[in-house]
Amino acid sequence: MTDTLPDIEVRGQRRREPAEPFPERPEPVVFEGQHAELDPNIGQELDPCADPATALDWNADAAAAEAKREFERRAADMGDDGLYTREWHAYVYQNASGHMYLGPVSYGPPMGGMVTPNTSGMTPDNLIGSVHNHPGGSMNPSGSDWQGFDGLHSWVSAYAGTARADQMRLYIIARDVNDPNSQMSIHVFDKDSNRNSDSPAEDVNPDGQPCP
Ligand SMILES: [Zn+2]
């Protein structure tokens, strides 16, 4: 029996097309009977949580999903129309043991189309990205979003190294205004993203959960 590996590299909790399922962690493989002699590690290799490099994407995507749920919860408390009323923002941080968490959530005025990020608690060593929504619908980062990203990338690069800075990502929550049935979804960008592309980036599972 040969296993067929997917041709395309799956990163984090993302899919390329809205019709695709989101990636899932594999179920634990139980070996019984005639398969008992097989290496118990077989089948575990694709678990994104088994490798710190792939766990980073998985957990950062989970944090972005948590941010979206938290924005929605707070928006409901304020009587907003979901994430359509105002902009919400949070940074994603990673502590020394690898755990991801959200920084303070900030929000802008109704129909203002802006938000002032709260940078308290930010260091060049813990910053891993940011999450904010576009109530008006643009699924790609704006010019000023990229300006902010580049500024933080330079700062992290100067104090924590380029390799660390290159792990930073920018999550945008928006709906596809060209599709009347679309929902608010999470799109992810990094330094390698094509900034001139109009096509939407991969979207992240809004129900994503971190590695155990
Ligand atoms: Zn923006």
CSV table of C-alpha atoms and ligand atoms in Angstrom, one decimal:
chain,number,residue,atom,x,y,z
A,1,MET,CA,0.0,0.0,0.0
A,2,THR,CA,1.3,3.4,-0.9
A,3,ASP,CA,0.2,6.6,0.6
A,4,THR,CA,-0.5,9.5,-1.8
A,5,LEU,CA,0.6,12.8,-0.5
A,6,PRO,CA,-1.2,15.9,-1.7
A,7,ASP,CA,0.6,17.9,-4.4
A,8,ILE,CA,0.0,21.2,-2.8
A,9,GLU,CA,1.4,22.4,0.4
A,10,VAL,CA,-1.1,23.0,3.1
A,11,ARG,CA,-0.3,25.8,5.4
A,12,GLY,CA,-2.1,26.4,8.7
A,13,GLN,CA,-5.9,26.1,8.8
A,14,ARG,CA,-6.4,27.5,5.3
A,15,ARG,CA,-8.1,26.6,2.1
A,16,ARG,CA,-7.6,28.0,-1.4
A,17,GLU,CA,-11.1,27.8,-2.7
A,18,PRO,CA,-14.4,28.5,-0.9
A,19,ALA,CA,-15.7,25.1,-2.0
A,20,GLU,CA,-12.8,23.2,-0.4
A,21,PRO,CA,-13.0,21.8,3.2
A,22,PHE,CA,-10.7,23.4,5.7
A,23,PRO,CA,-7.7,21.2,6.7
A,24,GLU,CA,-8.1,19.0,9.8
A,25,ARG,CA,-5.6,17.3,12.0
A,26,PRO,CA,-5.5,13.6,11.4
A,27,GLU,CA,-7.3,11.3,13.7
A,28,PRO,CA,-4.9,9.2,15.9
A,29,VAL,CA,-4.1,6.0,14.0
A,30,VAL,CA,-5.0,2.8,15.8
A,31,PHE,CA,-3.0,-0.3,14.8
A,32,GLU,CA,-4.6,-3.6,15.4
A,33,GLY,CA,-4.5,-7.2,14.1
A,34,GLN,CA,-2.3,-7.7,11.0
A,35,HIS,CA,-1.1,-4.1,11.0
A,36,ALA,CA,0.2,-4.3,14.6
A,37,GLU,CA,3.8,-4.6,13.3
A,38,LEU,CA,3.7,-1.3,11.5
A,39,ASP,CA,5.5,1.6,12.7
A,40,PRO,CA,3.1,3.5,15.0
A,41,ASN,CA,4.5,6.8,13.7
A,42,ILE,CA,3.1,6.1,10.2
A,43,GLY,CA,0.2,8.4,9.7
A,44,GLN,CA,1.3,10.8,12.3
A,45,GLU,CA,3.7,12.7,10.1
A,46,LEU,CA,1.1,15.0,8.6
A,47,ASP,CA,-0.2,16.3,12.0
A,48,PRO,CA,0.6,20.0,11.7
A,49,CYS,CA,0.9,20.1,15.5
A,50,ALA,CA,3.8,17.6,15.5
A,51,ASP,CA,6.3,20.0,14.1
A,52,PRO,CA,7.0,23.5,15.6
A,53,ALA,CA,7.3,25.0,12.0
A,54,THR,CA,3.9,23.9,10.9
A,55,ALA,CA,2.3,24.3,14.4
A,56,LEU,CA,3.2,28.0,14.2
A,57,ASP,CA,0.9,28.5,11.2
A,58,TRP,CA,-1.7,26.3,12.7
A,59,ASN,CA,-1.7,28.2,16.0
A,60,ALA,CA,-1.5,31.7,14.5
A,61,ASP,CA,-4.5,30.8,12.3
A,62,ALA,CA,-6.3,29.6,15.4
A,63,ALA,CA,-5.6,32.9,17.1
A,64,ALA,CA,-7.0,34.8,14.1
A,65,ALA,CA,-10.1,32.7,14.3
A,66,GLU,CA,-10.4,33.4,18.0
A,67,ALA,CA,-10.0,37.2,17.3
A,68,LYS,CA,-12.9,37.0,14.8
A,69,ARG,CA,-15.1,35.3,17.4
A,70,GLU,CA,-14.1,37.8,20.1
A,71,PHE,CA,-14.7,40.7,17.8
A,72,GLU,CA,-18.2,39.3,17.0
A,73,ARG,CA,-19.0,38.7,20.6
A,74,ARG,CA,-18.1,42.2,21.6
A,75,ALA,CA,-19.9,43.7,18.6
A,76,ALA,CA,-23.0,41.8,19.6
A,77,ASP,CA,-22.6,43.3,23.2
A,78,MET,CA,-22.5,46.8,21.7
A,79,GLY,CA,-25.6,46.2,19.5
A,80,ASP,CA,-23.5,46.4,16.3
A,81,ASP,CA,-24.5,44.7,13.0
A,82,GLY,CA,-21.9,42.0,13.3
A,83,LEU,CA,-18.5,43.2,12.0
A,84,TYR,CA,-20.2,45.5,9.5
A,85,THR,CA,-20.6,48.5,11.9
A,86,ARG,CA,-17.0,49.3,12.8
A,87,GLU,CA,-13.4,48.2,12.5
A,88,TRP,CA,-11.9,45.8,15.2
A,89,HIS,CA,-8.2,45.1,15.7
A,90,ALA,CA,-6.0,42.8,17.8
A,91,TYR,CA,-2.3,41.8,17.6
A,92,VAL,CA,-1.3,38.2,17.8
A,93,TYR,CA,1.5,37.3,20.2
A,94,GLN,CA,3.6,34.2,20.9
A,95,ASN,CA,5.2,33.7,24.2
A,96,ALA,CA,8.6,32.0,24.8
A,97,SER,CA,7.1,28.5,25.0
A,98,GLY,CA,5.3,28.9,21.7
A,99,HIS,CA,1.8,29.7,23.0
A,100,MET,CA,-0.2,32.2,20.9
A,101,TYR,CA,-2.5,34.7,22.5
A,102,LEU,CA,-4.3,37.9,21.5
A,103,GLY,CA,-3.4,41.4,22.7
A,104,PRO,CA,-5.9,44.0,23.8
A,105,VAL,CA,-8.9,44.3,21.4
A,106,SER,CA,-9.5,47.9,20.1
A,107,TYR,CA,-12.3,49.2,17.9
A,108,GLY,CA,-13.1,52.3,15.9
A,109,PRO,CA,-16.2,54.6,15.7
A,110,PRO,CA,-19.4,53.4,13.9
A,111,MET,CA,-19.1,53.8,10.2
A,112,GLY,CA,-15.6,55.3,10.7
A,113,GLY,CA,-13.6,52.8,8.7
A,114,MET,CA,-10.7,53.1,11.0
A,115,VAL,CA,-9.3,51.8,14.3
A,116,THR,CA,-6.3,52.7,16.4
A,117,PRO,CA,-4.4,49.5,17.3
A,118,ASN,CA,-3.4,48.9,20.9
A,119,THR,CA,0.3,48.1,21.1
A,120,SER,CA,0.5,47.5,24.9
A,121,GLY,CA,2.4,44.3,25.7
A,122,MET,CA,4.1,44.3,22.3
A,123,THR,CA,7.8,43.4,22.0
A,124,PRO,CA,9.9,42.4,18.9
A,125,ASP,CA,10.1,38.9,20.4
A,126,ASN,CA,6.5,38.2,20.9
A,127,LEU,CA,4.8,39.9,17.9
A,128,ILE,CA,3.6,37.4,15.3
A,129,GLY,CA,0.9,39.3,13.5
A,130,SER,CA,-2.3,41.3,13.6
A,131,VAL,CA,-6.0,40.8,12.8
A,132,HIS,CA,-8.6,43.4,11.8
A,133,ASN,CA,-11.8,43.6,9.8
A,134,HIS,CA,-12.8,45.7,6.8
A,135,PRO,CA,-16.5,46.5,7.3
A,136,GLY,CA,-16.8,47.8,3.8
A,137,GLY,CA,-15.6,44.6,2.2
A,138,SER,CA,-12.1,44.8,0.8
A,139,MET,CA,-10.6,41.4,1.3
A,140,ASN,CA,-7.0,42.6,0.7
A,141,PRO,CA,-4.9,44.8,2.9
A,142,SER,CA,-5.0,48.5,2.2
A,143,GLY,CA,-1.9,50.6,1.4
A,144,SER,CA,-1.8,51.8,5.0
A,145,ASP,CA,-2.2,48.2,6.2
A,146,TRP,CA,0.9,47.3,4.3
A,147,GLN,CA,2.7,50.4,5.6
A,148,GLY,CA,1.9,49.3,9.1
A,149,PHE,CA,3.0,45.7,8.4
A,150,ASP,CA,6.3,46.9,6.8
A,151,GLY,CA,7.0,49.2,9.8
A,152,LEU,CA,6.5,46.4,12.3
A,153,HIS,CA,8.5,44.0,10.0
A,154,SER,CA,11.5,46.4,10.1
A,155,TRP,CA,11.2,46.8,13.8
A,156,VAL,CA,11.1,43.1,14.6
A,157,SER,CA,13.8,42.4,12.0
A,158,ALA,CA,16.1,45.0,13.7
A,159,TYR,CA,15.6,43.7,17.2
A,160,ALA,CA,14.7,40.0,16.9
A,161,GLY,CA,16.1,39.1,13.5
A,162,THR,CA,14.8,38.8,10.0
A,163,ALA,CA,13.8,35.1,10.3
A,164,ARG,CA,11.5,36.1,13.2
A,165,ALA,CA,10.1,39.1,11.3
A,166,ASP,CA,9.4,36.9,8.3
A,167,GLN,CA,7.0,34.8,10.4
A,168,MET,CA,4.7,37.8,10.8
A,169,ARG,CA,1.4,37.7,9.1
A,170,LEU,CA,-1.5,40.1,8.5
A,171,TYR,CA,-5.1,38.8,8.8
A,172,ILE,CA,-8.0,40.6,7.2
A,173,ILE,CA,-11.6,39.8,8.0
A,174,ALA,CA,-14.0,40.8,5.2
A,175,ARG,CA,-16.7,39.5,2.9
A,176,ASP,CA,-16.5,39.2,-0.8
A,177,VAL,CA,-18.7,42.1,-2.0
A,178,ASN,CA,-18.9,40.4,-5.5
A,179,ASP,CA,-20.7,37.4,-4.0
A,180,PRO,CA,-24.0,38.3,-2.4
A,181,ASN,CA,-24.0,35.1,-0.4
A,182,SER,CA,-20.5,35.6,1.1
A,183,GLN,CA,-19.9,35.7,4.8
A,184,MET,CA,-17.2,37.5,6.7
A,185,SER,CA,-14.1,35.4,6.2
A,186,ILE,CA,-10.5,35.6,7.4
A,187,HIS,CA,-7.7,36.1,4.8
A,188,VAL,CA,-4.0,35.8,5.5
A,189,PHE,CA,-1.1,37.7,4.1
A,190,ASP,CA,2.7,37.8,4.7
A,191,LYS,CA,5.8,39.4,3.3
A,192,ASP,CA,5.6,37.0,0.3
A,193,SER,CA,2.0,37.9,-0.6
A,194,ASN,CA,1.4,39.5,-4.0
A,195,ARG,CA,0.4,43.0,-3.1
A,196,ASN,CA,-0.9,43.8,-6.6
A,197,SER,CA,-3.2,40.9,-6.9
A,198,ASP,CA,-7.0,41.4,-6.8
A,199,SER,CA,-7.7,37.8,-6.2
A,200,PRO,CA,-8.5,36.9,-2.6
A,201,ALA,CA,-5.9,35.1,-0.5
A,202,GLU,CA,-6.4,31.8,1.2
A,203,ASP,CA,-9.1,31.9,3.9
A,204,VAL,CA,-8.7,30.6,7.4
A,205,ASN,CA,-11.1,28.3,9.2
A,206,PRO,CA,-13.2,30.6,11.4
A,207,ASP,CA,-13.8,27.7,13.8
A,208,GLY,CA,-10.0,26.9,14.0
A,209,GLN,CA,-8.6,25.7,17.3
A,210,PRO,CA,-5.0,25.7,18.5
A,211,CYS,CA,-2.8,22.6,18.9
A,212,PRO,CA,-3.4,20.8,22.2
B,1,ZN,ZN,-7.2,47.4,6.8
